[in-house]
Short mmCIF file of C-alpha atoms in Angstrom, two decimals:
data_model
loop_
_atom_site.label_atom_id
_atom_site.label_comp_id
_atom_site.label_asym_id
_atom_site.label_seq_id
_atom_site.Cartn_x
_atom_site.Cartn_y
_atom_site.Cartn_z
CA MET A 1 -16.85 -25.84 -10.34
CA LYS A 2 -16.26 -23.21 -13.01
CA ILE A 3 -15.80 -19.45 -13.21
CA THR A 4 -19.01 -18.03 -14.67
CA SER A 5 -18.49 -14.27 -14.65
CA VAL A 6 -16.02 -11.49 -13.83
CA ARG A 7 -17.25 -8.01 -12.89
CA THR A 8 -15.59 -4.81 -11.73
CA PHE A 9 -16.64 -1.88 -9.54
CA ILE A 10 -15.03 1.56 -9.28
CA VAL A 11 -15.91 3.06 -5.90
CA ASP A 12 -15.30 6.44 -4.26
CA GLY A 13 -12.48 6.08 -1.73
CA GLY A 14 -12.71 9.63 -0.40
CA PHE A 15 -9.61 11.15 -1.95
CA ARG A 16 -8.97 8.41 -4.53
CA PRO A 17 -10.92 5.64 -6.33
CA TRP A 18 -11.04 2.02 -5.23
CA THR A 19 -11.33 -0.71 -7.88
CA PHE A 20 -12.76 -4.13 -7.09
CA VAL A 21 -13.13 -7.42 -8.95
CA LYS A 22 -16.00 -9.82 -8.30
CA ILE A 23 -15.72 -13.38 -9.61
CA GLU A 24 -18.78 -15.64 -9.59
CA THR A 25 -18.73 -19.42 -9.89
CA SER A 26 -21.07 -22.23 -10.86
CA GLU A 27 -21.30 -23.12 -7.17
CA PRO A 28 -24.37 -21.25 -5.85
CA GLY A 29 -23.37 -18.37 -3.59
CA LEU A 30 -19.63 -18.94 -3.93
CA ILE A 31 -17.98 -15.69 -5.06
CA GLY A 32 -14.63 -14.03 -4.60
CA TRP A 33 -13.59 -10.40 -4.23
CA GLY A 34 -10.32 -8.78 -5.26
CA ASP A 35 -8.75 -5.32 -5.25
CA CYS A 36 -6.80 -3.75 -8.14
CA SER A 37 -7.03 -0.09 -7.19
CA ASP A 38 -5.10 2.40 -9.31
CA TRP A 39 -5.52 6.04 -8.26
CA GLY A 40 -4.90 7.43 -11.73
CA ALA A 41 -6.23 4.83 -14.19
CA PRO A 42 -9.20 2.86 -12.81
CA GLY A 43 -10.92 2.79 -16.21
CA PRO A 44 -8.04 1.18 -18.11
CA VAL A 45 -7.55 -1.34 -15.28
CA THR A 46 -11.20 -2.43 -15.34
CA ALA A 47 -11.08 -2.64 -19.14
CA THR A 48 -8.07 -4.95 -18.84
CA VAL A 49 -9.87 -7.11 -16.27
CA ALA A 50 -12.73 -7.46 -18.77
CA ARG A 51 -10.25 -8.50 -21.45
CA LEU A 52 -8.55 -11.04 -19.20
CA ALA A 53 -11.94 -12.45 -18.21
CA ASP A 54 -12.07 -14.01 -21.68
CA PHE A 55 -9.13 -16.19 -20.65
CA ILE A 56 -10.62 -17.47 -17.38
CA VAL A 57 -14.41 -17.80 -17.67
CA GLY A 58 -15.16 -21.51 -17.78
CA ARG A 59 -12.00 -22.48 -15.90
CA ASP A 60 -11.68 -24.04 -12.47
CA PRO A 61 -11.21 -21.17 -9.95
CA MET A 62 -9.20 -23.45 -7.66
CA GLN A 63 -6.31 -23.47 -10.15
CA VAL A 64 -4.97 -20.14 -8.89
CA GLU A 65 -1.31 -20.71 -9.73
CA ALA A 66 -2.04 -21.98 -13.25
CA ILE A 67 -4.34 -19.05 -13.98
CA TRP A 68 -1.73 -16.55 -12.72
CA TRP A 69 0.96 -17.87 -15.05
CA ASP A 70 -1.42 -18.23 -17.99
CA LEU A 71 -2.43 -14.59 -17.61
CA ALA A 72 1.21 -13.60 -17.19
CA ALA A 73 1.96 -15.35 -20.49
CA ALA A 74 -0.98 -13.58 -22.14
CA CYS A 75 0.44 -10.25 -20.90
CA THR A 76 4.09 -10.91 -21.72
CA ARG A 77 4.34 -7.97 -24.13
CA HIS A 78 2.96 -5.58 -21.51
CA SER A 79 4.16 -7.04 -18.21
CA GLY A 80 3.70 -4.88 -15.14
CA GLY A 81 1.61 -1.75 -14.92
CA ILE A 82 -2.07 -1.87 -15.77
CA ALA A 83 -1.91 -5.48 -16.97
CA TRP A 84 -0.51 -6.78 -13.69
CA LYS A 85 -2.90 -4.68 -11.64
CA ALA A 86 -5.77 -6.35 -13.48
CA MET A 87 -4.16 -9.75 -12.96
CA ALA A 88 -3.72 -9.01 -9.24
CA GLY A 89 -7.41 -8.18 -8.79
CA ILE A 90 -8.37 -11.45 -10.41
CA ASP A 91 -5.76 -13.35 -8.40
CA SER A 92 -6.92 -12.14 -4.98
CA ALA A 93 -10.54 -12.88 -5.89
CA LEU A 94 -9.56 -16.44 -6.83
CA TRP A 95 -7.74 -16.90 -3.52
CA ASP A 96 -10.89 -15.67 -1.77
CA ILE A 97 -12.91 -18.32 -3.61
CA ARG A 98 -10.35 -21.00 -2.85
CA GLY A 99 -10.42 -20.24 0.86
CA LYS A 100 -14.21 -20.25 1.01
CA ALA A 101 -14.43 -23.50 -0.97
CA LEU A 102 -12.02 -25.16 1.47
CA ASP A 103 -13.53 -23.44 4.53
CA ALA A 104 -10.16 -21.94 5.47
CA PRO A 105 -8.64 -18.47 5.72
CA VAL A 106 -6.30 -17.60 2.89
CA TRP A 107 -3.44 -17.35 5.39
CA GLN A 108 -4.02 -21.00 6.24
CA LEU A 109 -3.65 -21.95 2.58
CA LEU A 110 -0.40 -19.97 2.35
CA GLY A 111 1.26 -22.07 5.05
CA GLY A 112 -0.39 -20.96 8.28
CA LYS A 113 -0.04 -17.92 10.50
CA LEU A 114 3.04 -16.80 12.39
CA ARG A 115 1.09 -14.10 14.27
CA ASP A 116 -2.45 -13.22 15.35
CA GLU A 117 -2.14 -9.48 14.80
CA LEU A 118 -0.17 -7.19 12.53
CA ARG A 119 1.48 -3.95 13.54
CA LEU A 120 0.21 -0.99 11.51
CA TYR A 121 1.66 2.41 10.76
CA TRP A 122 -0.54 5.48 10.32
CA SER A 123 0.12 6.39 6.71
CA HIS A 124 -0.08 9.89 5.16
CA CYS A 125 -0.08 11.15 8.74
CA GLY A 126 -0.61 14.90 8.45
CA SER A 127 -0.50 15.00 4.65
CA THR A 128 -4.04 13.65 4.22
CA ARG A 129 -5.36 16.32 6.58
CA HIS A 130 -3.18 18.89 4.83
CA SER A 131 -4.66 18.18 1.39
CA HIS A 132 -8.03 16.48 1.93
CA ALA A 133 -9.38 17.59 5.32
CA ASP A 134 -12.53 19.21 3.90
CA LEU A 135 -13.21 16.26 1.62
CA LEU A 136 -13.05 13.75 4.49
CA GLY A 137 -14.50 15.92 7.25
CA LEU A 138 -11.25 15.97 9.23
CA PRO A 139 -9.50 18.73 11.17
CA PRO A 140 -7.01 20.53 8.91
CA CYS A 141 -3.27 20.15 9.28
CA GLN A 142 -1.57 23.34 8.10
CA THR A 143 0.93 24.24 10.83
CA ARG A 144 3.47 22.60 13.12
CA ASP A 145 1.00 23.01 15.99
CA ASP A 146 -1.46 20.96 13.94
CA LEU A 147 1.20 18.27 13.58
CA ARG A 148 1.69 18.27 17.35
CA ASP A 149 -2.06 17.90 17.92
CA LEU A 150 -2.14 15.01 15.45
CA ALA A 151 0.79 13.36 17.20
CA GLY A 152 -1.24 13.40 20.39
CA GLU A 153 -4.02 11.58 18.57
CA VAL A 154 -1.55 9.00 17.26
CA LEU A 155 -0.39 8.26 20.80
CA GLU A 156 -3.90 8.21 22.20
CA ARG A 157 -5.02 5.66 19.61
CA GLY A 158 -2.08 3.38 20.32
CA TYR A 159 -0.16 3.57 17.05
CA THR A 160 3.56 2.93 17.35
CA ALA A 161 4.57 4.18 13.90
CA ILE A 162 3.61 6.79 11.31
CA LYS A 163 4.53 7.78 7.79
CA THR A 164 4.31 11.34 6.54
CA ASN A 165 5.10 13.39 3.44
CA LEU A 166 6.56 16.77 2.56
CA MET A 167 4.01 19.56 3.08
CA ALA A 168 4.03 23.35 2.67
CA LEU A 169 3.09 24.33 6.22
CA ARG A 170 1.94 27.90 6.79
CA ASP A 171 4.31 28.58 9.68
CA LEU A 172 7.33 27.62 7.59
CA PRO A 173 7.54 30.80 5.48
CA GLU A 174 9.97 29.41 2.95
CA ALA A 175 8.34 25.99 2.70
CA GLY A 176 5.85 26.87 0.01
CA ALA A 177 8.46 28.51 -2.19
CA GLY A 178 10.96 25.78 -1.42
CA LEU A 179 8.62 22.94 -2.37
CA ALA A 180 7.49 24.76 -5.50
CA HIS A 181 11.12 25.18 -6.49
CA PHE A 182 11.81 21.56 -5.66
CA ARG A 183 9.01 20.28 -7.90
CA ASN A 184 10.44 22.22 -10.82
CA THR A 185 14.00 20.99 -10.48
CA THR A 186 15.50 17.77 -11.75
CA GLY A 187 15.32 16.06 -8.40
CA ASP A 188 17.87 17.94 -6.35
CA ALA A 189 17.24 18.79 -2.67
CA PRO A 190 17.68 22.56 -2.28
CA ALA A 191 18.28 23.97 1.19
CA PRO A 192 14.69 25.22 1.74
CA VAL A 193 13.36 21.73 1.06
CA LEU A 194 15.85 20.15 3.45
CA ARG A 195 14.85 22.63 6.16
CA SER A 196 11.17 21.94 5.53
CA ALA A 197 11.69 18.16 5.73
CA ASP A 198 13.73 18.58 8.92
CA ALA A 199 11.00 20.73 10.48
CA ILE A 200 8.17 18.31 9.63
CA VAL A 201 9.98 15.19 10.80
CA GLY A 202 11.51 17.02 13.76
CA THR A 203 8.12 18.26 14.94
CA PHE A 204 6.71 14.75 14.84
CA ARG A 205 9.80 13.33 16.58
CA GLU A 206 9.58 15.88 19.39
CA ALA A 207 5.84 15.29 19.88
CA LEU A 208 5.86 11.50 19.52
CA GLY A 209 9.00 10.83 21.52
CA PRO A 210 11.89 8.48 20.73
CA ASP A 211 9.97 5.20 20.67
CA VAL A 212 7.39 5.85 17.93
CA ASP A 213 8.76 5.06 14.49
CA ILE A 214 8.58 7.74 11.77
CA ALA A 215 8.91 7.22 8.03
CA LEU A 216 9.03 9.83 5.27
CA ASP A 217 7.75 9.04 1.76
CA VAL A 218 9.20 11.10 -1.10
CA ALA A 219 8.30 8.71 -3.94
CA PHE A 220 10.14 9.62 -7.19
CA TRP A 221 10.68 13.28 -6.25
CA PHE A 222 14.46 13.05 -5.74
CA ARG A 223 17.23 11.75 -7.91
CA LEU A 224 20.45 10.22 -6.63
CA GLY A 225 22.21 13.30 -5.27
CA GLY A 226 19.07 14.90 -3.83
CA ALA A 227 18.02 11.68 -2.11
CA ILE A 228 21.43 11.35 -0.48
CA LYS A 229 21.27 14.93 0.78
CA LEU A 230 17.81 14.33 2.24
CA ALA A 231 18.71 10.99 3.84
CA ARG A 232 21.77 12.49 5.52
CA ALA A 233 19.87 15.59 6.68
CA LEU A 234 17.31 13.39 8.43
CA GLU A 235 19.79 11.07 10.16
CA PRO A 236 19.44 12.82 13.56
CA HIS A 237 15.73 11.89 13.66
CA ALA A 238 16.36 8.11 13.48
CA LEU A 239 13.76 7.39 10.82
CA MET A 240 12.09 4.00 10.51
CA TRP A 241 12.82 4.53 6.82
CA LEU A 242 13.11 7.03 4.00
CA GLU A 243 10.90 5.83 1.17
CA VAL A 244 12.63 6.50 -2.15
CA GLU A 245 11.56 5.23 -5.53
CA THR A 246 13.75 4.68 -8.55
CA PHE A 247 13.97 2.09 -11.31
CA ASP A 248 17.78 2.15 -11.06
CA ALA A 249 18.96 -0.45 -8.54
CA ASP A 250 22.55 0.80 -8.73
CA ALA A 251 21.44 4.33 -7.84
CA LEU A 252 19.46 3.10 -4.84
CA GLN A 253 22.43 1.04 -3.67
CA LEU A 254 24.54 4.20 -3.69
CA ILE A 255 21.88 6.05 -1.69
CA ARG A 256 21.71 3.31 0.92
CA ASN A 257 25.49 3.10 1.22
CA ALA A 258 25.75 6.87 1.68
CA THR A 259 23.53 7.20 4.76
CA ARG A 260 22.62 5.73 8.14
CA THR A 261 18.93 6.28 7.34
CA PRO A 262 17.19 3.00 6.41
CA ILE A 263 15.86 2.90 2.86
CA CYS A 264 12.54 1.44 1.72
CA THR A 265 11.41 0.99 -1.89
CA GLY A 266 9.33 -1.09 -4.27
CA GLU A 267 5.73 0.10 -4.50
CA SER A 268 6.13 0.66 -8.26
CA LEU A 269 7.95 -2.60 -9.02
CA TYR A 270 6.40 -5.79 -10.35
CA GLY A 271 7.27 -9.44 -10.04
CA GLN A 272 10.45 -11.27 -9.23
CA GLN A 273 12.32 -9.83 -12.20
CA GLY A 274 11.49 -6.31 -11.07
CA PHE A 275 12.67 -6.81 -7.49
CA LEU A 276 15.62 -9.14 -8.04
CA PRO A 277 18.20 -6.50 -9.07
CA PHE A 278 17.38 -4.43 -5.96
CA LEU A 279 17.57 -7.44 -3.66
CA GLN A 280 20.77 -8.78 -5.18
CA ARG A 281 22.47 -5.42 -4.57
CA ARG A 282 21.06 -5.09 -1.03
CA ALA A 283 19.98 -1.66 -2.23
CA GLN A 284 17.39 -1.22 0.52
CA ASP A 285 16.56 -2.34 4.04
CA ILE A 286 12.86 -2.93 3.38
CA ILE A 287 10.84 -3.73 0.26
CA MET A 288 7.21 -2.71 -0.09
CA PRO A 289 5.44 -4.43 -2.99
CA ASP A 290 1.83 -3.42 -3.59
CA LEU A 291 -0.28 -6.60 -3.39
CA SER A 292 -3.17 -4.94 -5.21
CA TRP A 293 -0.72 -4.70 -8.12
CA ASN A 294 1.26 -7.93 -7.64
CA GLY A 295 -1.46 -10.21 -6.30
CA ILE A 296 -1.34 -12.80 -3.54
CA THR A 297 0.33 -15.46 -5.67
CA MET A 298 3.23 -13.20 -6.62
CA GLY A 299 3.19 -11.31 -3.32
CA LYS A 300 4.06 -14.45 -1.36
CA LYS A 301 6.86 -15.25 -3.81
CA LEU A 302 8.27 -11.72 -3.43
CA ALA A 303 8.22 -12.02 0.35
CA ASP A 304 10.09 -15.31 0.17
CA LEU A 305 12.59 -13.81 -2.28
CA ALA A 306 13.17 -10.91 0.10
CA HIS A 307 13.63 -13.31 3.00
CA ALA A 308 16.26 -15.18 1.01
CA HIS A 309 18.07 -11.84 0.61
CA ASP A 310 17.81 -10.92 4.31
CA THR A 311 15.35 -8.08 3.62
CA LEU A 312 12.25 -6.99 5.53
CA PHE A 313 8.80 -6.94 3.93
CA ALA A 314 6.31 -4.11 4.51
CA PRO A 315 3.66 -3.99 1.75
CA HIS A 316 2.42 -0.80 0.17
CA ASN A 317 -1.22 -0.58 1.27
CA CYS A 318 -3.00 2.72 0.76
CA HIS A 319 -6.08 1.41 -1.04
CA SER A 320 -9.33 -0.13 0.18
CA PRO A 321 -10.19 -2.10 3.32
CA LEU A 322 -10.24 -5.23 1.17
CA ALA A 323 -6.66 -4.49 0.13
CA THR A 324 -5.76 -4.44 3.83
CA LEU A 325 -7.23 -7.94 4.23
CA ILE A 326 -5.33 -9.14 1.17
CA ALA A 327 -2.05 -7.86 2.60
CA ALA A 328 -2.84 -9.20 6.07
CA ASN A 329 -3.40 -12.74 4.82
CA VAL A 330 0.03 -12.74 3.20
CA CYS A 331 1.86 -10.94 6.00
CA ALA A 332 0.51 -13.26 8.68
CA THR A 333 2.57 -16.09 7.15
CA LEU A 334 5.91 -14.31 6.76
CA PRO A 335 9.01 -14.57 8.95
CA ASN A 336 10.31 -11.27 7.48
CA PHE A 337 7.13 -9.22 7.94
CA PHE A 338 7.96 -5.81 9.42
CA ILE A 339 4.90 -3.54 9.48
CA LEU A 340 1.78 -2.83 7.38
CA GLU A 341 0.68 0.50 5.95
CA PHE A 342 -2.79 1.76 6.89
CA ASP A 343 -4.67 4.98 6.13
CA VAL A 344 -6.32 5.84 9.43
CA ASP A 345 -7.69 9.04 7.88
CA ASP A 346 -9.95 7.54 5.25
CA ALA A 347 -13.38 7.66 3.64
CA PRO A 348 -16.04 7.72 6.40
CA TRP A 349 -17.88 4.85 4.67
CA ARG A 350 -14.84 2.57 4.53
CA ASP A 351 -16.10 0.08 7.12
CA ASP A 352 -19.63 0.12 5.68
CA LEU A 353 -18.35 -1.69 2.60
CA LEU A 354 -17.29 -4.84 4.47
CA SER A 355 -19.47 -7.61 5.87
CA HIS A 356 -17.01 -7.74 8.79
CA PRO A 357 -15.16 -4.42 9.35
CA LEU A 358 -11.48 -4.36 10.13
CA GLU A 359 -10.72 -4.92 13.80
CA ILE A 360 -7.90 -2.70 15.04
CA ARG A 361 -6.65 -2.60 18.63
CA ASP A 362 -3.89 -0.24 19.77
CA GLY A 363 -2.52 0.18 16.27
CA HIS A 364 -2.60 -3.54 15.44
CA LEU A 365 -4.88 -5.29 12.94
CA GLN A 366 -6.44 -8.43 14.35
CA LEU A 367 -6.05 -11.29 11.89
CA PRO A 368 -9.48 -12.52 10.69
CA GLN A 369 -10.28 -16.18 11.23
CA ARG A 370 -13.10 -16.47 8.68
CA PRO A 371 -12.73 -18.40 5.39
CA GLY A 372 -11.29 -16.65 2.38
CA LEU A 373 -9.95 -13.15 2.83
CA GLY A 374 -11.98 -12.70 6.01
CA ALA A 375 -14.82 -10.46 4.81
CA ASP A 376 -17.01 -9.86 1.78
CA LEU A 377 -17.70 -6.58 0.07
CA ILE A 378 -21.35 -5.55 0.21
CA GLU A 379 -22.39 -4.82 -3.35
CA GLU A 380 -25.28 -2.55 -2.37
CA GLU A 381 -22.89 -0.38 -0.38
CA LEU A 382 -20.41 -0.18 -3.25
CA LEU A 383 -23.13 1.18 -5.52
CA LYS A 384 -23.90 3.96 -3.04
CA HIS A 385 -20.45 5.47 -3.64
CA PRO A 386 -19.68 6.07 -7.32
CA PRO A 387 -16.23 7.51 -8.01
CA GLY A 388 -15.88 11.22 -7.35
CA ASP A 389 -14.04 14.21 -8.78
CA TYR A 390 -10.77 13.91 -6.92
CA PRO A 391 -8.96 17.20 -6.20
CA TRP A 392 -5.49 15.78 -6.90
CA ALA A 393 -6.60 14.72 -10.40
CA ARG A 394 -7.81 18.16 -11.53
#
């Protein structure tokens, strides 16, 4: 069996693009699908996939590990970033082929499952409806009362955890000015921003009660001092985690040591060399590699590396439904799996793209039992949704 072709698709994901890889083989009907979604650079990623295809067409698709390291060697001078995203899309498609060829789920090939379902958290809870409600046909979220209404929906649908973001809510008069000021500083946390963060998280905590976990994602917005201020300000709300990004492992270690708030990081890191300094310093409580950017081959290695450093694993997963299946197949096999990200508020056609839609019960994803990743993308449906003009990119 040989790889005969590699194709890519850029698809409208509602408020961001999804990018898919399709690998065909010489075995009639045997194909694999992968995800390498990049919200800001889908074109360069697909161009890189096309370039890397030159290295793999004609090779045996079952040699997943060998192909990963050969592509890594080919990309040595530009490791990480767009190159690794392209590699990851190819990698997950090859695992899909491997599972189908062996008539086994990918999780079976990774060592077997430790669980039949995976706990999910409702990601971008409130912030998607704050910024993209009209685009997705959802009720808007512009006030604290809207957050309370959304919290009721979270409880009704059985989710036990959420993640939210900073938002300029209309009934927080200083929030808009405070966040505008914050975005134009060097990463400090001025008082209006701290009050806004406290109000958002506090509203959710009051409405959800003490037993639903809450995380706050602030990405790269804060530097060392500002992140410490924010983490300490939110300690009374007992966060599941504060999600802080930095490329400085020493800085993150200082943040973690300065607060009782758990720290999560890693969505912008690549490979073992990228994560090792953070894990060696115990600079965080949870790591969250993106498996659409690190692949299944590397994703499993990162999870094992985290386990060896007594660290929980909760993958970044705000892309397509196929990306959710990719993450699920890895997470099902991990002793240090914590929780999986999931955008409940998503493109209305999300489930139409899959041959077997995601099965979610009471905030838990049911692990698919079918060979490969557990579902195929339907090419005809992908073509119905060309990428859009995304408001955040204007």
